[in-house]
Coordinates of C-alpha atoms in Angstrom, one line a residue:
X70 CA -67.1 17.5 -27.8
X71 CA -68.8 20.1 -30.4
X72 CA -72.1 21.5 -29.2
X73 CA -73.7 20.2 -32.7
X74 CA -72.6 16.5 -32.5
X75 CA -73.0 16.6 -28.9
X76 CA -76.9 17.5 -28.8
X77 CA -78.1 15.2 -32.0
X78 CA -75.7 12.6 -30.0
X79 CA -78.2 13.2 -26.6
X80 CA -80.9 13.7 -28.5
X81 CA -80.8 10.0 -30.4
X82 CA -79.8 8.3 -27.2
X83 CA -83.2 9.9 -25.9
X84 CA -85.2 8.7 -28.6
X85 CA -83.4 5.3 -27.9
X86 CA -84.1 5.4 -24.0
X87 CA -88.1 6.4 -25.0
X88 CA -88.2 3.3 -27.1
X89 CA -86.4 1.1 -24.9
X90 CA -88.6 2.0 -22.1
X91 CA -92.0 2.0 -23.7
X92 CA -90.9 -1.9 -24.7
X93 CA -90.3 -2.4 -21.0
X94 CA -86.6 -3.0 -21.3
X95 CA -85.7 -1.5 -18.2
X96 CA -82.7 -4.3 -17.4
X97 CA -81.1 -2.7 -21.0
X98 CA -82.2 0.8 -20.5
X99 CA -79.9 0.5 -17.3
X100 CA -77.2 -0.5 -19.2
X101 CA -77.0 1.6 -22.0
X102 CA -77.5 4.5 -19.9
X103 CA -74.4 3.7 -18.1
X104 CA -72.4 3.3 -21.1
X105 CA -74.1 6.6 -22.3
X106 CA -72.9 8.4 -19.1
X107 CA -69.3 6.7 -19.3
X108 CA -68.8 7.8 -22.8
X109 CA -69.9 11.2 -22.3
X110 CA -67.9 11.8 -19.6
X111 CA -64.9 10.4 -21.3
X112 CA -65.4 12.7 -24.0
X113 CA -65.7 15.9 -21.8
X114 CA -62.6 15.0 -19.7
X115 CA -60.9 14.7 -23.3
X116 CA -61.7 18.3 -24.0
X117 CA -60.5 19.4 -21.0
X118 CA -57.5 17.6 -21.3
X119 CA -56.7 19.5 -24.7
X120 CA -57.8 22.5 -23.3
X121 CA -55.2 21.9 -20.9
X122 CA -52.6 21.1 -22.5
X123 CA -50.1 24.4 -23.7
X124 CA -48.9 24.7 -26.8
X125 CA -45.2 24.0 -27.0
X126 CA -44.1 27.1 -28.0
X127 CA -46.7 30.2 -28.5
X128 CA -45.2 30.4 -31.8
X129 CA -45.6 27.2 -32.5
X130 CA -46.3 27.8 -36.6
X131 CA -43.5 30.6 -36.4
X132 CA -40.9 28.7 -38.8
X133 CA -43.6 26.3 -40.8
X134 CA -44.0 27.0 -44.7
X135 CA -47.5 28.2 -45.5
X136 CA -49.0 24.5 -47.1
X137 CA -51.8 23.5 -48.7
X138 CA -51.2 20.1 -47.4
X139 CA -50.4 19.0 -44.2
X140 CA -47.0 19.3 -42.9
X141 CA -46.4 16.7 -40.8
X142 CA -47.5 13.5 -39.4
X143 CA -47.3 13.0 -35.8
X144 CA -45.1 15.7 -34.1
X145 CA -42.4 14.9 -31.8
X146 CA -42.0 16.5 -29.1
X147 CA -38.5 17.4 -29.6
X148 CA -37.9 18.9 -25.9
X149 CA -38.8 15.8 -24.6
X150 CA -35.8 13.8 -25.3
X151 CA -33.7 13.1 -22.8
X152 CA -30.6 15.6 -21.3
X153 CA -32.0 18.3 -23.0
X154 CA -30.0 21.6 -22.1
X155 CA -26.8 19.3 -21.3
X156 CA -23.5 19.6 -22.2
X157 CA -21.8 17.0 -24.5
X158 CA -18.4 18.5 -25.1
X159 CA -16.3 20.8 -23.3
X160 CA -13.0 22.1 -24.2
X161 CA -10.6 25.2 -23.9
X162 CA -9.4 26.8 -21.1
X163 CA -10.9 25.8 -17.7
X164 CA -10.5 29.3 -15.7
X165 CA -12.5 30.4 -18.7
X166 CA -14.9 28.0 -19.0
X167 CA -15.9 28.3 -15.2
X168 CA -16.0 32.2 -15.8
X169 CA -17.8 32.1 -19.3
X170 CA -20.1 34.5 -19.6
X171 CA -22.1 33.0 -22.6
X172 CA -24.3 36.1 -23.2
X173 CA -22.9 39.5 -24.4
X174 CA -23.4 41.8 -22.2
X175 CA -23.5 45.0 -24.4
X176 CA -23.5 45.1 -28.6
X177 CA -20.3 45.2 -30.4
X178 CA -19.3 46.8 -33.6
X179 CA -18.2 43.8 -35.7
X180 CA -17.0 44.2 -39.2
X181 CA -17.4 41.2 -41.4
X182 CA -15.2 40.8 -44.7
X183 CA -15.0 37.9 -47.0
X184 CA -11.3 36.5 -47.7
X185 CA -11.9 34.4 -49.9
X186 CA -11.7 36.2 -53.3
X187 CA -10.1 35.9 -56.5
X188 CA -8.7 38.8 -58.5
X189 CA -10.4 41.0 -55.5
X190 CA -13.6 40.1 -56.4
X191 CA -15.8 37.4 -54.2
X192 CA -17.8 34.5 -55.7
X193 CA -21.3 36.7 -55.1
X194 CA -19.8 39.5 -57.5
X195 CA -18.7 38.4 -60.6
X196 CA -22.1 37.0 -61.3
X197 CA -20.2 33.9 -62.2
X198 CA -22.0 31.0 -64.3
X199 CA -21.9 27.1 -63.0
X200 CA -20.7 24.7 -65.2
X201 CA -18.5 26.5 -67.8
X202 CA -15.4 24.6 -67.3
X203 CA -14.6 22.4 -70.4
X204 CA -12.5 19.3 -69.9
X205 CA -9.4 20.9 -71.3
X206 CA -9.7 23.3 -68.8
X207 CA -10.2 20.5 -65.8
X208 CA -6.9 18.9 -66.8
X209 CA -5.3 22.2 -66.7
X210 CA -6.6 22.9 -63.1
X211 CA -5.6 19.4 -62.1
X212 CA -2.1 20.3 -63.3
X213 CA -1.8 23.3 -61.9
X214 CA -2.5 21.5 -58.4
X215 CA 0.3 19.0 -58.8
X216 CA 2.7 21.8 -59.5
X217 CA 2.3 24.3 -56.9
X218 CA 1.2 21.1 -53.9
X219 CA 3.7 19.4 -55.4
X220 CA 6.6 22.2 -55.2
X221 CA 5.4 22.5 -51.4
X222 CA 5.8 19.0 -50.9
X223 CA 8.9 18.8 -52.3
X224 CA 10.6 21.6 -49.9
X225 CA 9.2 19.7 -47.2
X226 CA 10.5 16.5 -47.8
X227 CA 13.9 17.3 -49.5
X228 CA 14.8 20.5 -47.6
X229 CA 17.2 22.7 -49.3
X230 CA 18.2 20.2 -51.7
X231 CA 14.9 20.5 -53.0
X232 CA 15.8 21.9 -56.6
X233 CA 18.4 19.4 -57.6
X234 CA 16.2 16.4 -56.8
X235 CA 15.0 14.6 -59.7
X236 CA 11.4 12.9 -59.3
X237 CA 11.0 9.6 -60.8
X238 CA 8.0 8.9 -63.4
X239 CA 5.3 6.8 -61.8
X240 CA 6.0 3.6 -64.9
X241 CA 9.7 3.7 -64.2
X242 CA 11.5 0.4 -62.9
X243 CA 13.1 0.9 -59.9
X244 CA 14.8 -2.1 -57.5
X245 CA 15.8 0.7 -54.8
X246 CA 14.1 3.1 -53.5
X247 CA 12.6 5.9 -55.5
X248 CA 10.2 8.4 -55.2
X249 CA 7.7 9.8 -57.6
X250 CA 4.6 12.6 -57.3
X251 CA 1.1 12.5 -58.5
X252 CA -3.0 12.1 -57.6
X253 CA -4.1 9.3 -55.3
X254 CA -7.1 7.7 -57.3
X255 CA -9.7 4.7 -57.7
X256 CA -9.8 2.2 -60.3
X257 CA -13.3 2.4 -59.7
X258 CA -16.0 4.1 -58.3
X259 CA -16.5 4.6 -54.6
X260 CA -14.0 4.4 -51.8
X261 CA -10.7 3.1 -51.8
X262 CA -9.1 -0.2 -50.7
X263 CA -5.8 -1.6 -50.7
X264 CA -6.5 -3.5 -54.4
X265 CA -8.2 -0.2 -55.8
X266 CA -5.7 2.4 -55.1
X267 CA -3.4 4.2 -57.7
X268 CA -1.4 7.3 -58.5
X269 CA -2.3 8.9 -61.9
X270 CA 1.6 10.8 -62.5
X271 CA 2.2 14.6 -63.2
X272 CA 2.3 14.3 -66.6
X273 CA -0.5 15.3 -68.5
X274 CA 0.6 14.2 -71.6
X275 CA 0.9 11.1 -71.1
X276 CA -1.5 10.6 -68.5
X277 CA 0.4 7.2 -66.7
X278 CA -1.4 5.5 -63.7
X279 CA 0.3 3.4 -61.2
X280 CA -0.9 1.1 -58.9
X281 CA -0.4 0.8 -55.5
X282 CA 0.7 -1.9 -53.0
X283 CA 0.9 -0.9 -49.4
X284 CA 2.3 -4.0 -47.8
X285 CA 5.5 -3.0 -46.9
X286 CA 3.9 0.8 -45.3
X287 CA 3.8 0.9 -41.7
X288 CA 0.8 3.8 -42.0
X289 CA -0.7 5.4 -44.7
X290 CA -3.4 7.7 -45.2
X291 CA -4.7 8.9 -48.8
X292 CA -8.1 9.4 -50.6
X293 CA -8.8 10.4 -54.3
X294 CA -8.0 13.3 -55.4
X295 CA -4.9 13.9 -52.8
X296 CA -1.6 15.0 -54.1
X297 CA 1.4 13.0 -52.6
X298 CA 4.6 12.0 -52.7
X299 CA 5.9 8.5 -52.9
X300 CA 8.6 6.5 -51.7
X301 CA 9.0 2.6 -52.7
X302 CA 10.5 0.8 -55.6
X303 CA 8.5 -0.4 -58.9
X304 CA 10.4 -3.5 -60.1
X305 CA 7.9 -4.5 -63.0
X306 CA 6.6 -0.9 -63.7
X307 CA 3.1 -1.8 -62.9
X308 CA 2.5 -2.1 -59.4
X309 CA 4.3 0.3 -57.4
X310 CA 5.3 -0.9 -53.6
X311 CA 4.8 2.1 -50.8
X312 CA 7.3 2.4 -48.2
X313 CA 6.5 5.7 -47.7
X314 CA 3.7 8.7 -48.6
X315 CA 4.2 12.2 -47.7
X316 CA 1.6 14.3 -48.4
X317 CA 2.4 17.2 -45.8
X318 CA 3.8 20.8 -46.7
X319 CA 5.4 23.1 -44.4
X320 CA 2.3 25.4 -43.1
X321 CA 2.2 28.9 -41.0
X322 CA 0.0 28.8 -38.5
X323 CA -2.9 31.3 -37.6
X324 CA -1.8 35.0 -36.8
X325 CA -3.0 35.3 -33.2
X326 CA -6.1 37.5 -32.9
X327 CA -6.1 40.2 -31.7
X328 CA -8.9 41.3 -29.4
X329 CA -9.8 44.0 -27.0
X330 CA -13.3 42.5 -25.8
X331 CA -14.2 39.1 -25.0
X332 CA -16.5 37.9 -28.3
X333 CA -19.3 35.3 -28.0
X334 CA -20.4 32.9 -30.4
X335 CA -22.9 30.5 -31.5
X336 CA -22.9 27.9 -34.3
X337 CA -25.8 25.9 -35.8
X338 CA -25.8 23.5 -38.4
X339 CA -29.2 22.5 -40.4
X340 CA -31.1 20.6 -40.8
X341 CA -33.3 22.8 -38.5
X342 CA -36.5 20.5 -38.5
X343 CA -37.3 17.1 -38.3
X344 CA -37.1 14.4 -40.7
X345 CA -40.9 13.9 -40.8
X346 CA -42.7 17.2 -40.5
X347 CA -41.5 20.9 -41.0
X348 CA -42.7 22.3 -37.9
X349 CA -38.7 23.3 -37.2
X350 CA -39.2 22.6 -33.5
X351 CA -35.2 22.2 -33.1
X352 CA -34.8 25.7 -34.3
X353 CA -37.8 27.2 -32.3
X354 CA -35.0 25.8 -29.2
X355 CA -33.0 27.5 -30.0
X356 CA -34.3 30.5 -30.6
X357 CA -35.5 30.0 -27.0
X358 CA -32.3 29.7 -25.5
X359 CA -30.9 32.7 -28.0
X360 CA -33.4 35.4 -26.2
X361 CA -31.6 34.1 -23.0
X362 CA -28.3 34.2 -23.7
X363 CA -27.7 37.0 -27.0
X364 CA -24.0 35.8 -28.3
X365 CA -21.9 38.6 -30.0
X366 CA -22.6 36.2 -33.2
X367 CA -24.4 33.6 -34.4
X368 CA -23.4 31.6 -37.1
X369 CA -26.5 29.4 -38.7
X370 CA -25.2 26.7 -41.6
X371 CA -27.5 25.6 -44.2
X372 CA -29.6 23.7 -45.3
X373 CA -32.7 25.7 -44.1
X374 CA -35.2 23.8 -46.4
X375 CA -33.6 20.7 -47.6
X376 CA -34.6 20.0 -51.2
X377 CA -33.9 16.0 -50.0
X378 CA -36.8 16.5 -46.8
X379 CA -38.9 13.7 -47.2
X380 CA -42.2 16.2 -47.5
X381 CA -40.3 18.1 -49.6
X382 CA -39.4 15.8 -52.1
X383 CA -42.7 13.9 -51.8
X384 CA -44.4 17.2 -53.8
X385 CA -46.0 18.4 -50.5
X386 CA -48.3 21.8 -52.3
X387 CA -46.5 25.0 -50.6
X388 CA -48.6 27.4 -50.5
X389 CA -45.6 30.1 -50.6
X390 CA -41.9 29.9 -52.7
X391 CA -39.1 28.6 -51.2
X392 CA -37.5 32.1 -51.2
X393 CA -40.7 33.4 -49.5
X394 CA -40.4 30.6 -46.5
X395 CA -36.5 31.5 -46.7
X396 CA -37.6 35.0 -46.5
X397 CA -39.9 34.5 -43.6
X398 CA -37.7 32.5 -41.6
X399 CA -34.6 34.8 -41.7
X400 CA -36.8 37.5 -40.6
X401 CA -38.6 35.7 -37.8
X402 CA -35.0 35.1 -36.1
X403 CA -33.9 38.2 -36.4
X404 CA -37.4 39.7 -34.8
X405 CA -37.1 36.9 -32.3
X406 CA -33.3 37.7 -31.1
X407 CA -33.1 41.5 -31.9
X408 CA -30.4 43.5 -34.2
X409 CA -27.4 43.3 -30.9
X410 CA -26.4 40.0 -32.4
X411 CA -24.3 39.9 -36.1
X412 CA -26.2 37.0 -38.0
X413 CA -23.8 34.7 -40.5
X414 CA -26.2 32.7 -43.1
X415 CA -24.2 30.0 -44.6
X416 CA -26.1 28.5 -47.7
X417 CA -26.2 25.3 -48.6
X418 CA -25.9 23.5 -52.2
X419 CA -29.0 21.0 -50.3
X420 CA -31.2 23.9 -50.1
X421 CA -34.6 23.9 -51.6
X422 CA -34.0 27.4 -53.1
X423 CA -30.0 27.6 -53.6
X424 CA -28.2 26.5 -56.5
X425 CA -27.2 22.6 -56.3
X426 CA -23.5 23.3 -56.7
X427 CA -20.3 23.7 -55.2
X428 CA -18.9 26.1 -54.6
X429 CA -22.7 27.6 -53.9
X430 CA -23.3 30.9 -54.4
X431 CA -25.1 32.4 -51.4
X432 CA -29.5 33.1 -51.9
X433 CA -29.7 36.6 -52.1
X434 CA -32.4 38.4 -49.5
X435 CA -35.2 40.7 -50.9
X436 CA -35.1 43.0 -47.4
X437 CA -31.6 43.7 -46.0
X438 CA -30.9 43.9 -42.4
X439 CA -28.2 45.4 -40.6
X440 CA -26.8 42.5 -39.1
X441 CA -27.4 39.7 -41.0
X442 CA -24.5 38.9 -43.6
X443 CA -25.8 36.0 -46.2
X444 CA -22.5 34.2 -47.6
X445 CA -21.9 31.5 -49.9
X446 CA -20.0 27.9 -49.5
X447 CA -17.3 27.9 -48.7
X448 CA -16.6 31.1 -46.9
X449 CA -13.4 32.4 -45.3
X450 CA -14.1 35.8 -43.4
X451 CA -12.8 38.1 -41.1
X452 CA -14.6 39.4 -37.6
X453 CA -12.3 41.8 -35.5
X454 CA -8.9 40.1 -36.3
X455 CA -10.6 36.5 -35.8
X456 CA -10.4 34.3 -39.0
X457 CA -13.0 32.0 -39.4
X458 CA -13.4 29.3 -42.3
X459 CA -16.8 27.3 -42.5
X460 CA -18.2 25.4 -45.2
X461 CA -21.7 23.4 -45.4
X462 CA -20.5 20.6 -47.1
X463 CA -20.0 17.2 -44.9
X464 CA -16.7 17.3 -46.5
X465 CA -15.4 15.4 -42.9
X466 CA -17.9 12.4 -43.6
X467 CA -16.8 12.3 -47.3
X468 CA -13.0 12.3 -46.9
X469 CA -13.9 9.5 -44.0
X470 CA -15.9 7.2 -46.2
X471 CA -13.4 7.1 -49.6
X472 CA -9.6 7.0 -47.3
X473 CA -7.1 4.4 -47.0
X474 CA -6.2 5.0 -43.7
X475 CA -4.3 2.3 -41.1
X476 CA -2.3 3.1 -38.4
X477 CA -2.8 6.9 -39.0
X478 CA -3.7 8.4 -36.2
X479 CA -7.1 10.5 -35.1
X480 CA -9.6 10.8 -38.0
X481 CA -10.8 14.2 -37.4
X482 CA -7.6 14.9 -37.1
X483 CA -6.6 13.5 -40.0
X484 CA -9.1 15.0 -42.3
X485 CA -8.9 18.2 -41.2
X486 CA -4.9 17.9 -41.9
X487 CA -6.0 16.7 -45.3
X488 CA -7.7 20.2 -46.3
X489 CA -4.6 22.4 -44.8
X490 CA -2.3 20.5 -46.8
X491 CA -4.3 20.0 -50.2
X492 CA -5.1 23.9 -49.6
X493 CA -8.8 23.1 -50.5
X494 CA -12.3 22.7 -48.9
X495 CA -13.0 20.0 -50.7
X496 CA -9.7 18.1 -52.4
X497 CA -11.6 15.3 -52.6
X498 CA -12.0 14.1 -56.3
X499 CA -14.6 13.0 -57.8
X500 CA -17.3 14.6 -55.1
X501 CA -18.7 12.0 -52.8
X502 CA -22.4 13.4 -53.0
X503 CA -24.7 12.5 -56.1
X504 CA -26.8 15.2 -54.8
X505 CA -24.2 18.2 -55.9
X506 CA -22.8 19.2 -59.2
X507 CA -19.0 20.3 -58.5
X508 CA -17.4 22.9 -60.6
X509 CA -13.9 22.8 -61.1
X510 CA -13.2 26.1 -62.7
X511 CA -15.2 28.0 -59.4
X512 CA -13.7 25.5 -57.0
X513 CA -9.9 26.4 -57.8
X514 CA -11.0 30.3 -57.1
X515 CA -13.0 30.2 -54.5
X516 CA -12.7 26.6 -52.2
X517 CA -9.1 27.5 -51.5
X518 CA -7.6 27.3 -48.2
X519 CA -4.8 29.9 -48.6
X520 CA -4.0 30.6 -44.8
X521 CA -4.9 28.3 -41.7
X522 CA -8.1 30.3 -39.9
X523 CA -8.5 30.5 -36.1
X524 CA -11.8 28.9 -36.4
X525 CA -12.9 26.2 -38.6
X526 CA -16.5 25.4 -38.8
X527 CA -16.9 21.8 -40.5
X528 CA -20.5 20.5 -39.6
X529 CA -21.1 16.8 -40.0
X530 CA -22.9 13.5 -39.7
X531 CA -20.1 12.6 -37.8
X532 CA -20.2 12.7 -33.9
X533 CA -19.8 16.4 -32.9
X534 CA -16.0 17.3 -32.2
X535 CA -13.8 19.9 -30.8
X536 CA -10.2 19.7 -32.2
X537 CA -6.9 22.3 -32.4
X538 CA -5.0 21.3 -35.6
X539 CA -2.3 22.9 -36.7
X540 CA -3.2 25.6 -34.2
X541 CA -6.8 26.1 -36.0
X542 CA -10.0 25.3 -34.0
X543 CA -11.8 22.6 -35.6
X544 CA -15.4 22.6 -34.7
X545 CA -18.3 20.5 -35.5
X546 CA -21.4 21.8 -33.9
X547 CA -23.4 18.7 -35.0
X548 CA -27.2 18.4 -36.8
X549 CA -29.8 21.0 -35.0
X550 CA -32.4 18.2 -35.4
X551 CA -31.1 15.1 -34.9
X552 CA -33.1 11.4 -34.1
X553 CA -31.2 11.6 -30.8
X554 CA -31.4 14.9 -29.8
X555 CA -29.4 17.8 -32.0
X556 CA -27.3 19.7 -30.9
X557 CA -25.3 23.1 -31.2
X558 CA -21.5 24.7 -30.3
X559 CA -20.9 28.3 -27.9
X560 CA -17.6 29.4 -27.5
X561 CA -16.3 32.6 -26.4
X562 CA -12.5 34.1 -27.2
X563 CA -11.0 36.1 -25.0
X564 CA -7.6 38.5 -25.7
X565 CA -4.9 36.5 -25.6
X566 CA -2.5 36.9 -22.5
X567 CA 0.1 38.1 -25.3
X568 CA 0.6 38.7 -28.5
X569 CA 2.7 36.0 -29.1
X570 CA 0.7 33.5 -27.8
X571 CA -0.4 30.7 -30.1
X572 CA -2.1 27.8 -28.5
X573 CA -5.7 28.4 -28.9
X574 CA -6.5 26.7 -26.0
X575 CA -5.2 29.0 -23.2
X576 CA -7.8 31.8 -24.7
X577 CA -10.7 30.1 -25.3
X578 CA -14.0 28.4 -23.8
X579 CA -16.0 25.9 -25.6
X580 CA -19.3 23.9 -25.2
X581 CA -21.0 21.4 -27.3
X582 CA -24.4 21.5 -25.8
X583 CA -27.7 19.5 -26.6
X584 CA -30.7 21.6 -28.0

């Protein structure tokens, strides 16, 4: 209780007493002097109690945004939930797993370089502009996809004889079986189902659409924006009837790395705070558990400030830019984990202070530091013979909510197939999100997948997953702050047993675990 309210609070209750007594209310002075006593002490052991009572972290305020306005309601305390520290997921090797050594023991010299250019140059460096592509251009882009996937496709399916086969076009009556190419799209907006599905053909001039009946298939899975192959027959010319979709090309799988040292890793995806307050206890974890346990490299996905945070987009007055908070925060984990670990910043098109469009261009950093590499979505890079694609983008959830799919297997699985074969982080046409602005012309640049990666970092709403598809290590870490309890991914890779050695699984140990 403060000193001032607490003596005018005695000294009225003393006035009160002198009256009460001088009216000879002694039964009532008894009373209220008990209640006086009860409440007082109630409010002193309520002091104490806060007193008491540690703060959660002694940088409690480390990763909040300076605010003229509160920034949060009632804090949760995010520690508290329930298996806190637990592992979720475990997969890899299990000699290795049981002789993980999570921490590095001494700093590495990692070099870091971007694959994913175009002409030699990366999407940072050309200072490109957004939304230049005209629709001429867009149809010429989606062409260009149909030829090369489709060329693939064909070698695949029709082996050698690949060249002499003759395609039918997607209006052309058939009563036996024929195949034709083109786009799996909607005949409206929003996901697909089996009344809704066509195939727009590979001719751009005269821009045919088909639709599809898949009640002859025995499995089938397609989404818009997919390039396939299809096998049924079209007896009207309007309604063609699937036996058949083949949508996979003949791939290479990912050149074994190749290692001297064991390298550590960790991968978070954002959010990094809570959904009603940005006191980014989730990250401050984290942080916790990265002083214990210093990987070789952390690898943090946006978004950092969500531009859709409810405080955020309620107008909450900041007190500082978003850049400035971006700033702050970046160089609050790097003081809090030290320069032995390389830092990989990921942004994201849902960032407060990043551009919202995709491919996203990464937010540029007023101080440098040594070991912290800022990259733009998507990003394909390099780290001591290890090849490791991530992306922000819930592409997973996207592709998941707009399929066909029946009888098709695992849906992880599946998606991730979906982005080796279309060669693209995001093949999925027209974008899923409202949120983010897609351009078509950067996109076909700098989205593509050219070569399967080692690693694949795909962070989603979807239930955290481990996967090897076509050889490539598919891993979602899940949400950092999460209503259930987030949670992140630590692997380690150790040199392969031989060079020739492919399965990912014999040299590797990985964790899911919660925050």
């Amino acid at each position: 209780m403060p000193k001032k309210f607490s003596s005018l609070f005695s000294s009225r209750v003393m006035r009160l007493m002198f009256s009460i007594k001088r009216a000879n209310m002694t039964k009532h002075f008894i009373r209220f002097s008990s209640i006086y006593c009860f409440l007082f002490e109630l409010c002193f052991q309520a002091r104490n109690a806060l007193a008491r009572t540690p703060a959660r972290h002694s940088d409690a305020l480390l990763f909040s945004p300076a605010s003229y306005s509160p920034i949060s309601g009632t804090p949760r305390s995010h520690t508290a939930l329930a298996g806190s520290g637990k592992i979720v997921y475990t997969f890899g090797n299990p000699t290795l797993i049981g002789t993980a050594k999570w921490a590095s023991a001494k700093q590495k010299k990692i070099d870091v370089k971007q694959l994913l250019r175009h002409k030699g140059a990366t999407l940072d460096e050309p200072k490109s502009n957004y939304m230049y592509d005209c629709l001429r251009e867009r149809c010429d882009i989606a062409a260009d996809r149909i030829f090369h996937i489709g060329k693939d496709l064909c070698k695949k399916v029709f082996g050698a004889n690949a060249d002499d086969y003759e395609l039918s076009q997607v209006d052309e009556h058939s009563q036996e079986l024929t195949k034709t190419i083109g786009t799996i799209c909607c005949d409206h907006e929003g996901p697909l189902d089996p009344s809704s599905t066509m195939l727009a053909g590979s001719d751009e001039a005269r821009c045919l659409t088909v639709r599809l009946n898949f009640s002859k298939a025995k499995s089938a899975a397609v989404f818009p924006g997919q390039i396939a192959i299809v096998s049924g027959k079209n007896p009207k010319g309007d309604t063609f009837i699937v036996d058949e979709v083949f949508t996979e090309r003949q791939l290479s799988p990912p050149t074994t790395p190749s290692l001297t040292d064991p390298l550590s890793f960790v991968i978070a995806a954002g959010p990094y705070t809570n959904d009603d307050d940005l006191a980014y206890e989730p990250l401050q974890d984290l942080i916790v558990y990265l002083k214990d346990h210093k990987p070789d490299v952390l690898v943090l996905t946006g978004p950092f400030l969500d531009a859709e945070h409810k405080l955020i987009s309620e107008n909450l007055t900041l007190a500082e830019s978003f850049e400035s908070f971006f700033e702050k925060m970046i160089t609050s984990i790097v003081e809090a984990i030290g320069t032995m670990t390389k830092i990989l910043i990921v942004t994201s098109h849902k960032d407060a202070n990043a551009d919202p469009v995709y491919p996203t261009m990464s937010v540029p950093l007023r101080k440098s530091y040594p070991n912290v590499h800022v990259l733009p979505d998507p990003s394909m890079i390099d780290l001591n013979g290890i090849v490791m694609g991530m992306t922000t983008t819930d592409i997973v959830q996207h592709i998941i909510s707009h399929e066909l799919a029946f009888n098709a297997g695992d849906k992880v699985k599946r998606v991730v197939n979906h982005l080796f074969h279309q060669g693209s982080f995001y093949p999925l046409q027209p974008p899923a999100c409202d949120e983010m602005s897609f351009d078509s012309f950067l996109a076909a640049r700098y989205a593509k997948i050219e070569q399967i990666p080692n690693i694949l970092i795909l962070p989603s709403d979807q239930k955290c997953f481990i996967r090897v598809v076509n050889g490539c290590l598919a891993i979602n870490p899940g949400r950092l702050a999460d209503n259930n309890g987030g949670t992140f991914a630590r692997f380690v890779i150790s040199p392969p047993a031989n060079e020739s050695e492919e399965n990912i699984h014999n040299f590797v140990a990985c964790q899911i675990r919660k925050v």
